[in-house]
Every structure is written in structure tokens, then in C-alpha cells.
PDB file of C-alpha atoms in Angstrom:
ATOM      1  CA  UNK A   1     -80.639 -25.738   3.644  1.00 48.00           C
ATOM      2  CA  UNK A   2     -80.320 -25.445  -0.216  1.00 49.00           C
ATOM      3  CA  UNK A   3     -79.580 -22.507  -2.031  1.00 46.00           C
ATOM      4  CA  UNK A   4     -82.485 -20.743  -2.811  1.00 49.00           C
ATOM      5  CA  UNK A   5     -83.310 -20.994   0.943  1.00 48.00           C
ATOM      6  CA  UNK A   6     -79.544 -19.291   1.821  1.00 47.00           C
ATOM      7  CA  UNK A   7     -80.039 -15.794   3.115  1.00 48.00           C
ATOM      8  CA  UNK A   8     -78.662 -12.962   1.179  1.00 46.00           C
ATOM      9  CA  UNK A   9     -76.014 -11.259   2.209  1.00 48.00           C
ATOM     10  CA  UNK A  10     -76.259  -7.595   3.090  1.00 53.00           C
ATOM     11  CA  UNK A  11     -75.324  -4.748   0.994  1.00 54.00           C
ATOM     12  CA  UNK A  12     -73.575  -3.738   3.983  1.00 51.00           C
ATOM     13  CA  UNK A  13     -70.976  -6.748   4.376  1.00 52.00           C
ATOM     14  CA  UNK A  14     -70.331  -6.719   0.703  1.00 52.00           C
ATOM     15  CA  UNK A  15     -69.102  -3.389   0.694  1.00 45.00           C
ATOM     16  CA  UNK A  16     -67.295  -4.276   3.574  1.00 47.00           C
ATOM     17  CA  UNK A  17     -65.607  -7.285   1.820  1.00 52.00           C
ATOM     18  CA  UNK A  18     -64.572  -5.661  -1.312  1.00 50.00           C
ATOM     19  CA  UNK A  19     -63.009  -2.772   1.298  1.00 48.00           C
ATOM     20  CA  UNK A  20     -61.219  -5.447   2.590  1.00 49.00           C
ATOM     21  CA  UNK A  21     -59.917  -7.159  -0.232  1.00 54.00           C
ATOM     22  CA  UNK A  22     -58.906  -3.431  -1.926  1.00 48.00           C
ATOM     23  CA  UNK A  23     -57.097  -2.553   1.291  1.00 50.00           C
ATOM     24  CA  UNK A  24     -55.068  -6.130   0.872  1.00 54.00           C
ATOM     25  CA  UNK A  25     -54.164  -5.486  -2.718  1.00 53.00           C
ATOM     26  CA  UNK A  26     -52.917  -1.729  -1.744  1.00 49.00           C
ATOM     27  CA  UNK A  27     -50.546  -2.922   1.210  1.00 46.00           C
ATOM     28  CA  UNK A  28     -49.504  -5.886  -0.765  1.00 53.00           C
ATOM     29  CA  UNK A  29     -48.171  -3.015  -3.787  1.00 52.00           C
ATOM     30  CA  UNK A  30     -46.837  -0.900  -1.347  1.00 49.00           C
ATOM     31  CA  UNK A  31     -44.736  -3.913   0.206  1.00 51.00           C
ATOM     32  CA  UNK A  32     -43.956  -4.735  -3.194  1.00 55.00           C
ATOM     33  CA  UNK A  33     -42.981  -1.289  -4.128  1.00 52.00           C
ATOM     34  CA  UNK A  34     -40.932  -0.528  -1.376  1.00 48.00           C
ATOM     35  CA  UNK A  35     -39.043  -4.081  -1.688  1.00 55.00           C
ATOM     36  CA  UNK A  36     -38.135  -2.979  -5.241  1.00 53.00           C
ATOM     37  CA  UNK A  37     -36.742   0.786  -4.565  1.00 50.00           C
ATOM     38  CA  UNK A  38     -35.472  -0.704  -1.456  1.00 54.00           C
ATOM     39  CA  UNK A  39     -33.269  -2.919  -3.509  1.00 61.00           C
ATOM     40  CA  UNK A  40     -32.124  -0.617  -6.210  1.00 55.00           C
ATOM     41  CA  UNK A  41     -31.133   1.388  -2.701  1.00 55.00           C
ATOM     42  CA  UNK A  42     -28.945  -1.082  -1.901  1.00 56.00           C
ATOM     43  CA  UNK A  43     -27.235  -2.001  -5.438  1.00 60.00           C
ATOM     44  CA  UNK A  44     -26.563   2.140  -5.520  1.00 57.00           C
ATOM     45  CA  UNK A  45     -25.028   2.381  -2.629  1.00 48.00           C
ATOM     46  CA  UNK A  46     -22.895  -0.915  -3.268  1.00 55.00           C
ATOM     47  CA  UNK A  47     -21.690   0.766  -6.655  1.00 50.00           C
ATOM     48  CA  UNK A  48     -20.540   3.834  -4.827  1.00 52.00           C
ATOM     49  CA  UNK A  49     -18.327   2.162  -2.268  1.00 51.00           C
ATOM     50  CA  UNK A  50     -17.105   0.361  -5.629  1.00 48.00           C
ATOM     51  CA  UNK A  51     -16.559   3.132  -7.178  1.00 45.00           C
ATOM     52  CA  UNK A  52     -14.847   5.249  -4.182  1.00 44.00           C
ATOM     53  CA  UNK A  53     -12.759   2.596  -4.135  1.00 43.00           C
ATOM     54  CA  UNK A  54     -11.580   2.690  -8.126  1.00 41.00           C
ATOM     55  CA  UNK A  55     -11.387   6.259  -7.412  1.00 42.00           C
ATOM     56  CA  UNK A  56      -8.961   5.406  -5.168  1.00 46.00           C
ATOM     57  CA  UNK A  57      -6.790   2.988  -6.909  1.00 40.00           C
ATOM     58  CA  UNK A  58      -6.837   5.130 -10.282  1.00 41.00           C
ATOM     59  CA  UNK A  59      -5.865   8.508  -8.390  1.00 43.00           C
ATOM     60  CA  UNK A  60      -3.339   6.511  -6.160  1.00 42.00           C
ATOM     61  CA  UNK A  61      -1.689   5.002  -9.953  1.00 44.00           C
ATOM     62  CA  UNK A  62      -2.225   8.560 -11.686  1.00 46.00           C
ATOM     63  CA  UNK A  63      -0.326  10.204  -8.953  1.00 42.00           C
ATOM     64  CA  UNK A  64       2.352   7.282  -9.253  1.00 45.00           C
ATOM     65  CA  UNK A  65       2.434   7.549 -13.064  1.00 47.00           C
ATOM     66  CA  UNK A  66       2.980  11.314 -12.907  1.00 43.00           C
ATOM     67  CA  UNK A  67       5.693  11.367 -10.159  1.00 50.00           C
ATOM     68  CA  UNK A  68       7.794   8.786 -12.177  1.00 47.00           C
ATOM     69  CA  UNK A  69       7.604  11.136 -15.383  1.00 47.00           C
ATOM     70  CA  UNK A  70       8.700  13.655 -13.166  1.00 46.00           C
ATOM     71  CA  UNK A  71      11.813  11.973 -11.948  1.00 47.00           C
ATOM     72  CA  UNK A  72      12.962  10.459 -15.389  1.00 45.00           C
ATOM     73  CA  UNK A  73      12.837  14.239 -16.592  1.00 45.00           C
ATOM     74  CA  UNK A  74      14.831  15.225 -13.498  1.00 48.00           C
ATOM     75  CA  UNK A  75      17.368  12.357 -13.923  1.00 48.00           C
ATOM     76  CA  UNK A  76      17.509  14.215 -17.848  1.00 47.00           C
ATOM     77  CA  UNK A  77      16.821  10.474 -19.584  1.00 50.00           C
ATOM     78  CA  UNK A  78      14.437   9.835 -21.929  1.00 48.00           C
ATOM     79  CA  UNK A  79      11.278   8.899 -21.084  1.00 48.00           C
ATOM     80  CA  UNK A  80      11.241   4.975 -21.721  1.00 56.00           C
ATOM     81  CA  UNK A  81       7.844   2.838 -22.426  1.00 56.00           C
ATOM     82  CA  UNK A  82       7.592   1.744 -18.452  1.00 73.00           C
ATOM     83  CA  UNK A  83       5.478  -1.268 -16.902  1.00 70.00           C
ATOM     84  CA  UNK A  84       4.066   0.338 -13.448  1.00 75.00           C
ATOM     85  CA  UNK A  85       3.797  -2.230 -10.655  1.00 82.00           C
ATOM     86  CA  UNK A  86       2.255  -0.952  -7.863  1.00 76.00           C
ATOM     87  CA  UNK A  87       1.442  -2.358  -4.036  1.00 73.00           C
ATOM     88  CA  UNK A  88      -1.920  -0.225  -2.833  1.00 74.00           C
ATOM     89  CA  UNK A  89      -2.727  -1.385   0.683  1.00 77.00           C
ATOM     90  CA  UNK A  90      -0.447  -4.192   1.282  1.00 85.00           C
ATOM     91  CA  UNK A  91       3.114  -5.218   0.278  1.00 89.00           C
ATOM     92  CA  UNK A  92       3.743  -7.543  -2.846  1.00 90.00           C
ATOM     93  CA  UNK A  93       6.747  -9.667  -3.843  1.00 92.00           C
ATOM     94  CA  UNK A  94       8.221  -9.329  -7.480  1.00 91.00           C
ATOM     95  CA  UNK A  95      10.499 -11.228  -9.219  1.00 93.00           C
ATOM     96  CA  UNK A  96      12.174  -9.070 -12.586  1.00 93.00           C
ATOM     97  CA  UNK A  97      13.462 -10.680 -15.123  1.00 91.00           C
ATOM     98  CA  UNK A  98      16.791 -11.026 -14.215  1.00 93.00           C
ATOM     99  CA  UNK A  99      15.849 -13.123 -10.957  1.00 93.00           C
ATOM    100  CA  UNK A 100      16.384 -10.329  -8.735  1.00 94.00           C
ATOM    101  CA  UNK A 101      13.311 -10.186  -6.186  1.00 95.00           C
ATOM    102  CA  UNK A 102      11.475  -6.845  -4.991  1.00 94.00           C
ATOM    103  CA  UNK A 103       9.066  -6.380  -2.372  1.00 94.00           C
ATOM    104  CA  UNK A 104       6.898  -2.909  -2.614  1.00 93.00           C
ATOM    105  CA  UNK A 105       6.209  -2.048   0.850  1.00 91.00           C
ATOM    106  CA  UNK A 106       2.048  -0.415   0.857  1.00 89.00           C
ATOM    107  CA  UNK A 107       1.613   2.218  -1.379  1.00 87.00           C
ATOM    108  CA  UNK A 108       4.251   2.427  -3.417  1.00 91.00           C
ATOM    109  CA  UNK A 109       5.064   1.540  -6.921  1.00 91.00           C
ATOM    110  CA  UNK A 110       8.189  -0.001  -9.220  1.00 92.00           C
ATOM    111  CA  UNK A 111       8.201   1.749 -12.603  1.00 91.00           C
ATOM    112  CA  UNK A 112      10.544  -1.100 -14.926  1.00 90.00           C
ATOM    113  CA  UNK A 113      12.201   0.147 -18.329  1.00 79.00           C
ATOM    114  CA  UNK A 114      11.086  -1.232 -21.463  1.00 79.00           C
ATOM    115  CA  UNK A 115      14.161  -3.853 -22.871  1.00 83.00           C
ATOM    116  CA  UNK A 116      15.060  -4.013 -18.734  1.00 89.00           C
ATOM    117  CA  UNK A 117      18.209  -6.562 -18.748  1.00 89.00           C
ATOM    118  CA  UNK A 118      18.704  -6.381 -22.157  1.00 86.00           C
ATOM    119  CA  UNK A 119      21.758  -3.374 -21.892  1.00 83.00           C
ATOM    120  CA  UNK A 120      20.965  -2.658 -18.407  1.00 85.00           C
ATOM    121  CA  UNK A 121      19.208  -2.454 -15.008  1.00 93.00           C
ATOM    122  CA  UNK A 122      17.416   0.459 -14.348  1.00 91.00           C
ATOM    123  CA  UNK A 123      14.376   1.134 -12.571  1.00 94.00           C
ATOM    124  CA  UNK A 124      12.467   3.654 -10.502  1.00 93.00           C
ATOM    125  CA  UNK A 125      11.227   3.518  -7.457  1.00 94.00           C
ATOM    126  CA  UNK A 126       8.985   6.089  -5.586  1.00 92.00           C
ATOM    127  CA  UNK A 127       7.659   4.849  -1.945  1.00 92.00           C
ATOM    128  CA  UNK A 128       9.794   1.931  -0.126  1.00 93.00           C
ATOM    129  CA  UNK A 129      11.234  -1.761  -1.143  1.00 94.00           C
ATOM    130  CA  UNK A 130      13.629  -4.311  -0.168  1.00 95.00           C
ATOM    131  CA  UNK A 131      15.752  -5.089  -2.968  1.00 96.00           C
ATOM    132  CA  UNK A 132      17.774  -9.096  -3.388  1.00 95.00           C
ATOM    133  CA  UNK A 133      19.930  -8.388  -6.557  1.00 95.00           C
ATOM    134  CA  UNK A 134      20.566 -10.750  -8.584  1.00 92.00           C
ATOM    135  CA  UNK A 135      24.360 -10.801  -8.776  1.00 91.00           C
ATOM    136  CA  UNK A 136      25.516  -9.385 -12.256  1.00 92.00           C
ATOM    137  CA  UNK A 137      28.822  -7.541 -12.795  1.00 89.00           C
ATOM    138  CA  UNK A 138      28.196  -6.489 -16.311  1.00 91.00           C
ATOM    139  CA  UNK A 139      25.327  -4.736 -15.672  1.00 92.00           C
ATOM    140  CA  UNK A 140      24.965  -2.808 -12.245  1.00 92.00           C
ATOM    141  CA  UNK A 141      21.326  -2.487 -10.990  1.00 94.00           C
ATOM    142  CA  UNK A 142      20.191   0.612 -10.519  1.00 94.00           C
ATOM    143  CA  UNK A 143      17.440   2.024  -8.488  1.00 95.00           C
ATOM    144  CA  UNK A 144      16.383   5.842  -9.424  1.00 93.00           C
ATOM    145  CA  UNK A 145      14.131   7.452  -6.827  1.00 91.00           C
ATOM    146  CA  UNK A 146      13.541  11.800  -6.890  1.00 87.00           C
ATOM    147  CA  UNK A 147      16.108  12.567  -4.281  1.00 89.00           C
ATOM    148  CA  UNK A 148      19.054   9.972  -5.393  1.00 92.00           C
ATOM    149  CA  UNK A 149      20.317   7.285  -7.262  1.00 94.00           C
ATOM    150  CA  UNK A 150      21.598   3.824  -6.349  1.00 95.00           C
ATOM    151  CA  UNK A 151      24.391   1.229  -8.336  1.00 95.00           C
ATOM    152  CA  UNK A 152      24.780  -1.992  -7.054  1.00 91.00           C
ATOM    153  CA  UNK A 153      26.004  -5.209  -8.330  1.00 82.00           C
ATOM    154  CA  UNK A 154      24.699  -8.227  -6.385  1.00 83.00           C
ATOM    155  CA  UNK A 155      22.851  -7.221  -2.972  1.00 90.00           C
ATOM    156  CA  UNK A 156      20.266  -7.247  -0.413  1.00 93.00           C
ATOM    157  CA  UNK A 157      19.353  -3.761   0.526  1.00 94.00           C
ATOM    158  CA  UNK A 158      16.019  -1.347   1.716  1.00 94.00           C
ATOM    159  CA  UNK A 159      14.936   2.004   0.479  1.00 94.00           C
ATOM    160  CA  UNK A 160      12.554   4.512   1.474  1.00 92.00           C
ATOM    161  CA  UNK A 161      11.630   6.884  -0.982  1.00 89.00           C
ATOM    162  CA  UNK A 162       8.602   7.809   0.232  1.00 85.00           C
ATOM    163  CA  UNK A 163       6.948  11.401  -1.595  1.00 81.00           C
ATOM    164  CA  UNK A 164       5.818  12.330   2.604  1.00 81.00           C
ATOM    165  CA  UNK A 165       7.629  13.418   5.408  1.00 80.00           C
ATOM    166  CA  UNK A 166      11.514  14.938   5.420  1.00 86.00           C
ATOM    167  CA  UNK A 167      13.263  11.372   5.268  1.00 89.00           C
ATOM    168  CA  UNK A 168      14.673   8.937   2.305  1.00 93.00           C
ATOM    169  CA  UNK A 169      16.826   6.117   3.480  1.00 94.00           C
ATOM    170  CA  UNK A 170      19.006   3.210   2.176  1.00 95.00           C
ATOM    171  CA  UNK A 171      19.850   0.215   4.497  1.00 95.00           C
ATOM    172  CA  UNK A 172      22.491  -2.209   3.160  1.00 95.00           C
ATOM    173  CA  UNK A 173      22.423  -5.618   4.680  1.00 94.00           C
ATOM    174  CA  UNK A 174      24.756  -7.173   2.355  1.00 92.00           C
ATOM    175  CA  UNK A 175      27.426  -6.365  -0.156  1.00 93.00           C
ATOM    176  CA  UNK A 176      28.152  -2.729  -1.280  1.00 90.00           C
ATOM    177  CA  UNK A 177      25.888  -0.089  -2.708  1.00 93.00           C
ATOM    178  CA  UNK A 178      26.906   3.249  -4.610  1.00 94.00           C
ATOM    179  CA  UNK A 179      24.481   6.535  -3.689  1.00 95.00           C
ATOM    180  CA  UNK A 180      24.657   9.656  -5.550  1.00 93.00           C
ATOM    181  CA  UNK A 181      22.645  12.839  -4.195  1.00 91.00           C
ATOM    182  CA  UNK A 182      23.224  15.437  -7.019  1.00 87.00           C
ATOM    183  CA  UNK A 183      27.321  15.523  -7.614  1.00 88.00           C
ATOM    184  CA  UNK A 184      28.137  13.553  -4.285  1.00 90.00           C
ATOM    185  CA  UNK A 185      29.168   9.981  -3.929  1.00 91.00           C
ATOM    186  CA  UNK A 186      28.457   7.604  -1.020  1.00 92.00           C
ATOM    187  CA  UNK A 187      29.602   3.732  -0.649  1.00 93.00           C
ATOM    188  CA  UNK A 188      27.697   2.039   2.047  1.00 94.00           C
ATOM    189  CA  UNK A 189      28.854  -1.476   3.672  1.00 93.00           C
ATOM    190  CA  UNK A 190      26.968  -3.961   4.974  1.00 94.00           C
ATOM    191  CA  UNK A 191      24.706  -2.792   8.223  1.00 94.00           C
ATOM    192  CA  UNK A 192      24.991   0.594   7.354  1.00 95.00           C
ATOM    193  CA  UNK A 193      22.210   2.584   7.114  1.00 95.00           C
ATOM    194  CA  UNK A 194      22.285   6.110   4.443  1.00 95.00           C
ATOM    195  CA  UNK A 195      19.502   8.747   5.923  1.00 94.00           C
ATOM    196  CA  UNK A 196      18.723  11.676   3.578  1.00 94.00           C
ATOM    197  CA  UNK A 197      16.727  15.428   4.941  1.00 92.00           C
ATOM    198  CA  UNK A 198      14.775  16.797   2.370  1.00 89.00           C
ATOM    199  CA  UNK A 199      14.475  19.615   3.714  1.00 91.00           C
ATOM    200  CA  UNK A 200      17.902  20.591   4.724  1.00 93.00           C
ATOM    201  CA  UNK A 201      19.584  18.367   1.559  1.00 91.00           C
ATOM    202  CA  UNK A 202      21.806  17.112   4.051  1.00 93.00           C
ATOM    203  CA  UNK A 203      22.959  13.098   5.237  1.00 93.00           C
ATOM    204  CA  UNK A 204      24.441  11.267   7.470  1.00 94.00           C
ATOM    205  CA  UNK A 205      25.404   7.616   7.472  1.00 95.00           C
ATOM    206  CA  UNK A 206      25.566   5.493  10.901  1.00 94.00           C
ATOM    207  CA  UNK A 207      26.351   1.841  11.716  1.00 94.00           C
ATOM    208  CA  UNK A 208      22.680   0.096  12.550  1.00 93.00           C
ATOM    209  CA  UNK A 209      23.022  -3.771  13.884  1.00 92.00           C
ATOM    210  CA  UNK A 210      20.482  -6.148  13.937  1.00 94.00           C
ATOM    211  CA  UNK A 211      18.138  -5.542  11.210  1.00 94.00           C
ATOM    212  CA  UNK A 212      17.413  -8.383   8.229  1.00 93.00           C
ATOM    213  CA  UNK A 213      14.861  -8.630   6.207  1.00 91.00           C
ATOM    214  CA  UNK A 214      12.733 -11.801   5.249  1.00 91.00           C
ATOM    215  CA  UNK A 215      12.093 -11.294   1.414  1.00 89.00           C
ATOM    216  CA  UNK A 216       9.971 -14.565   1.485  1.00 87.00           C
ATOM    217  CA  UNK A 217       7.293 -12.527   3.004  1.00 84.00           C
ATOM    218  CA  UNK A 218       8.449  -8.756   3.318  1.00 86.00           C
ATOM    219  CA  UNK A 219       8.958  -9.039   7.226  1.00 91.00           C
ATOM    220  CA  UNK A 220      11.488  -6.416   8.867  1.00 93.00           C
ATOM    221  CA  UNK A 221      13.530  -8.644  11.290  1.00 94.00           C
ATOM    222  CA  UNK A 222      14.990  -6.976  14.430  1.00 95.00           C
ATOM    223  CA  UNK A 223      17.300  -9.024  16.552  1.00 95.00           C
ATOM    224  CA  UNK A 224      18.381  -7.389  19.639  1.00 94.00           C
ATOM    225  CA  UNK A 225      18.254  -4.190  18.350  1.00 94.00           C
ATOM    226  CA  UNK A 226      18.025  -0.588  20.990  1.00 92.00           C
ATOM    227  CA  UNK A 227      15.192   1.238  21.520  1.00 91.00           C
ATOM    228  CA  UNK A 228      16.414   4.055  19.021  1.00 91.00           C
ATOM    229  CA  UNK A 229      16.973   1.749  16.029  1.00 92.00           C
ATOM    230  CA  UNK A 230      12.931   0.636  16.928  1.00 92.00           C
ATOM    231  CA  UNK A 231      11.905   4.550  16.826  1.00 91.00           C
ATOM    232  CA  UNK A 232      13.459   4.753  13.060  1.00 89.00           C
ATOM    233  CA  UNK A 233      12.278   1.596  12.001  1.00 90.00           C
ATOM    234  CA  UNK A 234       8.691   2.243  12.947  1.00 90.00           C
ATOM    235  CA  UNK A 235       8.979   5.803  11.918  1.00 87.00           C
ATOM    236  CA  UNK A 236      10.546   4.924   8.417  1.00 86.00           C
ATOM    237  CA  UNK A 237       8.357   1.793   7.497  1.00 86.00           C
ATOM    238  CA  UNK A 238       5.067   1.899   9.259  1.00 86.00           C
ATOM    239  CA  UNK A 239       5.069   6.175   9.894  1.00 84.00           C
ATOM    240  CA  UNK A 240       4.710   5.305  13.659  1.00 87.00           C
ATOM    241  CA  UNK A 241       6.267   8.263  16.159  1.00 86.00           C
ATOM    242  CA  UNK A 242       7.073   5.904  19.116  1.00 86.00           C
ATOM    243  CA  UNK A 243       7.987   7.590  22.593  1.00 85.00           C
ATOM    244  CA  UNK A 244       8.631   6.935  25.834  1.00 84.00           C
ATOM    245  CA  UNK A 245      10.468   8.629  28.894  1.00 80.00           C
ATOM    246  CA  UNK A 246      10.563   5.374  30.791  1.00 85.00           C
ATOM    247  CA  UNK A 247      14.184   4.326  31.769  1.00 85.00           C
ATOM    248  CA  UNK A 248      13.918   0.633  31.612  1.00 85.00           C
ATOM    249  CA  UNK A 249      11.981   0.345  27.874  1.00 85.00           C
ATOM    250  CA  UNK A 250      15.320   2.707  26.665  1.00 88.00           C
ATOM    251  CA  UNK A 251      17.901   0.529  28.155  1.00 89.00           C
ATOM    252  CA  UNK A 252      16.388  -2.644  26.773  1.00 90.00           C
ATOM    253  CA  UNK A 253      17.183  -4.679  23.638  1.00 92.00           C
ATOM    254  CA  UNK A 254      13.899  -5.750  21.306  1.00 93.00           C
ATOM    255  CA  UNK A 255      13.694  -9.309  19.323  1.00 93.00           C
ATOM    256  CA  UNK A 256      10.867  -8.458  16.885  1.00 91.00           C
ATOM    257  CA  UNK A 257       9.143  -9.267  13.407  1.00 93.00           C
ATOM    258  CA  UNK A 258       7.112  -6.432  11.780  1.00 92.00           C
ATOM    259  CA  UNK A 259       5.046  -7.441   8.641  1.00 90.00           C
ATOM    260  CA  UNK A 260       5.217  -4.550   6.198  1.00 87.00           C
ATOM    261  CA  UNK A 261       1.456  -5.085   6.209  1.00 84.00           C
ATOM    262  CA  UNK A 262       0.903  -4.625   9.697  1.00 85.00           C
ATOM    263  CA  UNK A 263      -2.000  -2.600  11.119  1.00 83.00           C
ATOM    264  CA  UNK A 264      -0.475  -0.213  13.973  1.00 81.00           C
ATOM    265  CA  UNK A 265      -2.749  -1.371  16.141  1.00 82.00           C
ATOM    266  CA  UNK A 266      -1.333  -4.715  15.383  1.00 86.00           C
ATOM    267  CA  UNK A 267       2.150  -3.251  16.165  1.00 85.00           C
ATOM    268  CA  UNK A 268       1.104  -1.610  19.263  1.00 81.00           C
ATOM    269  CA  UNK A 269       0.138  -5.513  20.330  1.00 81.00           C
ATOM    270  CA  UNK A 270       3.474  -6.747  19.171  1.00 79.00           C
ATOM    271  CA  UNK A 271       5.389  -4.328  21.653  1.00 77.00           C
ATOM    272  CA  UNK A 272       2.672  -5.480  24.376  1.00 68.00           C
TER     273      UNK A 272
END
């Protein structure tokens, strides 16, 4: 049939075409328009978990910063230019200048004095650490923290200064440390363990056997250690409150190797 012979088509199904192709061209905008908000949804809601999370970090190091002016007024020295190191959510290894090597346990930060080695060996601590000291007779290392202060020469030591709960604590593993709480002096020897009350401003030191620490990767070692040295060490390092009233788990020894990292669900695996 040529094309003069074609029928024409209907005024009727060329309305209804044109319908149809307007109704494509509207669905295919509204896909395209909800595609496009839907992804500037998306990229706003990414860039508020970002920025929760920088709200975070700079409140966590504003805090920090403002807690270690605090103490170096307190301790009545000048305020020195500092370099803040801090550990937010998991523990990190340091090495100062003069070789010794530091490990922040989470959330807590190493302020380190401008010129550090140069006359001396001063730093401040506020949260917890495990201190190697490089050994060095002419110039004691000294770790300042808001409740006391401690002088060693050449050692391998923990201490919690934590800002939270009633307890501070220094554990010496080897060598000798010096602790001074206002006008009081304390020595500690090796495997002794200093606990300090804020809220009484009283301590005690007792004999604790068994603990090491790995500085290679900030693990708390326990060898063979009773059921009550486990209750401080989880209470001290990883704020877990363990209990139990069963007669076997408290006459038992425990062989363990806590990460400073640890989740305490992790833990709770560990002690099965």
C-alpha cells in the first residue's frame, strides 16, 4: 500500500500518544530528581558522622590540652611550649627522644616539654601508660600527673592517671621509682604496686606478682596471677568491675594476655 493510500490516524490515538510520551518524560524527571536529592542525602549525612566524629577528637584534645595547663599551674612551673601526643580509641607506642619508649593506653595523652632531654626529663601524663626508661643518671625522668609526681632513673613501670573514677596507680616492674603525693615520699621496688584514693587522699602500697608488660605491643601480661590481682587489673586498665561468688574461679591462678585495645566483650571471651 503506498502512502497516500495509508489510513490516517485518529485524532484520538494521537492524543493518546503524545499522553504517553509526556507521562514518560515526567516519571523519567522525577526518577532523575529524586536520584539527585537522594544523593546529596547521602553525602549530608556522610559529612555529619564525619563531623561527629572531629567533634569528638577536637573536644577529647581540648579537654586534654586544658587539664595539662591545669596541672603545670598546680605543680607551680611555668607553662612550657608542649607537643600533645594523644591515643583516642586505641593504644599507641612512642619512642622520645632519649630512647625511652611510651605506650598511651586509649584515651589518654603525653604532654612533652619543649628542649625535653636537653636539661631534663619531664613530662605529663593524664590517663594511663607503660613507661621503659631509658637509663640516664644525670637526668631522672619524670612523669607529672594531677595527683603526684614520679623520679626515676632507668625503668619499666605503669601508671594510671586516669581524670575518672577514685583510683591513680603506679606499678613498678623493674628498678626503683620515687612518688611524691603533696609533701610525702614513697620508693617502690620492683613488683610493687602504689594505689592512690582520690577521694580520701590516702595510699597504700602492696606486693603484686605476676604482672609484665609487653611494650612491643602494649599487652598486660599476667602469669599465674589470683583472682584479686585480675579484679584490679581489669578495673584499673579496661574499667571492667569483675565478680564472682563462685569458690573455685577465687581459688584459681589465671595465665592471661590483655591487649590495652581490647573490646570487653573481647575480654569476657578471653576469661571463657
Amino acid at each position: 500500500m503506498d502512502k497516500q493510500n495509508q489510513p490516517l490516524q485518529s485524532e484520538g490515538e494521537r492524543v493518546k500518544e503524545q499522553d504517553h510520551s509526556l507521562s514518560e518524560r515526567l516519571y523519567n524527571r522525577i526518577i532523575d530528581s529524586y536520584n539527585f536529592y537522594e544523593t546529596k542525602r547521602l553525602r549530608r549525612v556522610k559529612a555529619m558522622q564525619l563531623a561527629a566524629l572531629w567533634i569528638g577528637v577536637v573536644m577529647f584534645t581540648g579537654i586534654t590540652m586544658w587539664r595539662a595547663t591545669a596541672i603545670w599551674t598546680k605543680n607551680k612551673t611555668i607553662q612550657p611550649q608542649v607537643q600533645l601526643i594523644s591515643a583516642f580509641q586505641t593504644s599507641k607506642k612512642i619512642t622520645l627522644p632519649d630512647s625511652t619508649v611510651v605506650v598511651l593506653h586509649p584515651k589518654s595523652s603525653l604532654s612533652v616539654v619543649s628542649g625535653f632531654n636537653e636539661k631534663d626529663r619531664s613530662v605529663l601524663l593524664v590517663g594511663g601508660a607503660f613507661f621503659d626508661v631509658k637509663r640516664n643518671p644525670a637526668k631522672p625522668f619524670i612523669v607529672k600527673s594531677s595527683n603526684f609526681t614520679t623520679t626515676v632513673l632507668g625503668t619499666k613501670f605503669a601508671v594510671n592517671a586516669s581524670e575518672e573514677g577514685d583510683i591513680n596507680s603506679i606499678f613498678l616492674e623493674e628498678g626503683k621509682v620515687s612518688i611524691q603525693i603533696g609533701q610525702n615520699h614513697q620508693i617502690l621496688s620492683p613488683e610493687q604496686k602504689f594505689t592512690y584514693h582520690r577521694s580520701t587522699d590516702t595510699w597504700q602500697i602492696q606486693n603484686v606478682k605476676g604482672v609484665s608488660f609487653d611494650m612491643s605491643n602494649g599487652s598486660i601480661l599476667l602469669n599465674a596471677v589470683s583472682f584479686e590481682v585480675l579484679q584490679q587489673c581489669l578495673n584499673e586498665y579496661f574499667d571492667i568491675k569483675l565478680k564472682t561468688k563462685n569458690a573455685k574461679a577465687l581459688a584459681v591462678s589465671y595465665r592471661l594476655r590483655l591487649g590495652l585495645s581490647l573490646a570487653p566483650g573481647a575480654i569476657a571471651d578471653i576469661l571463657g
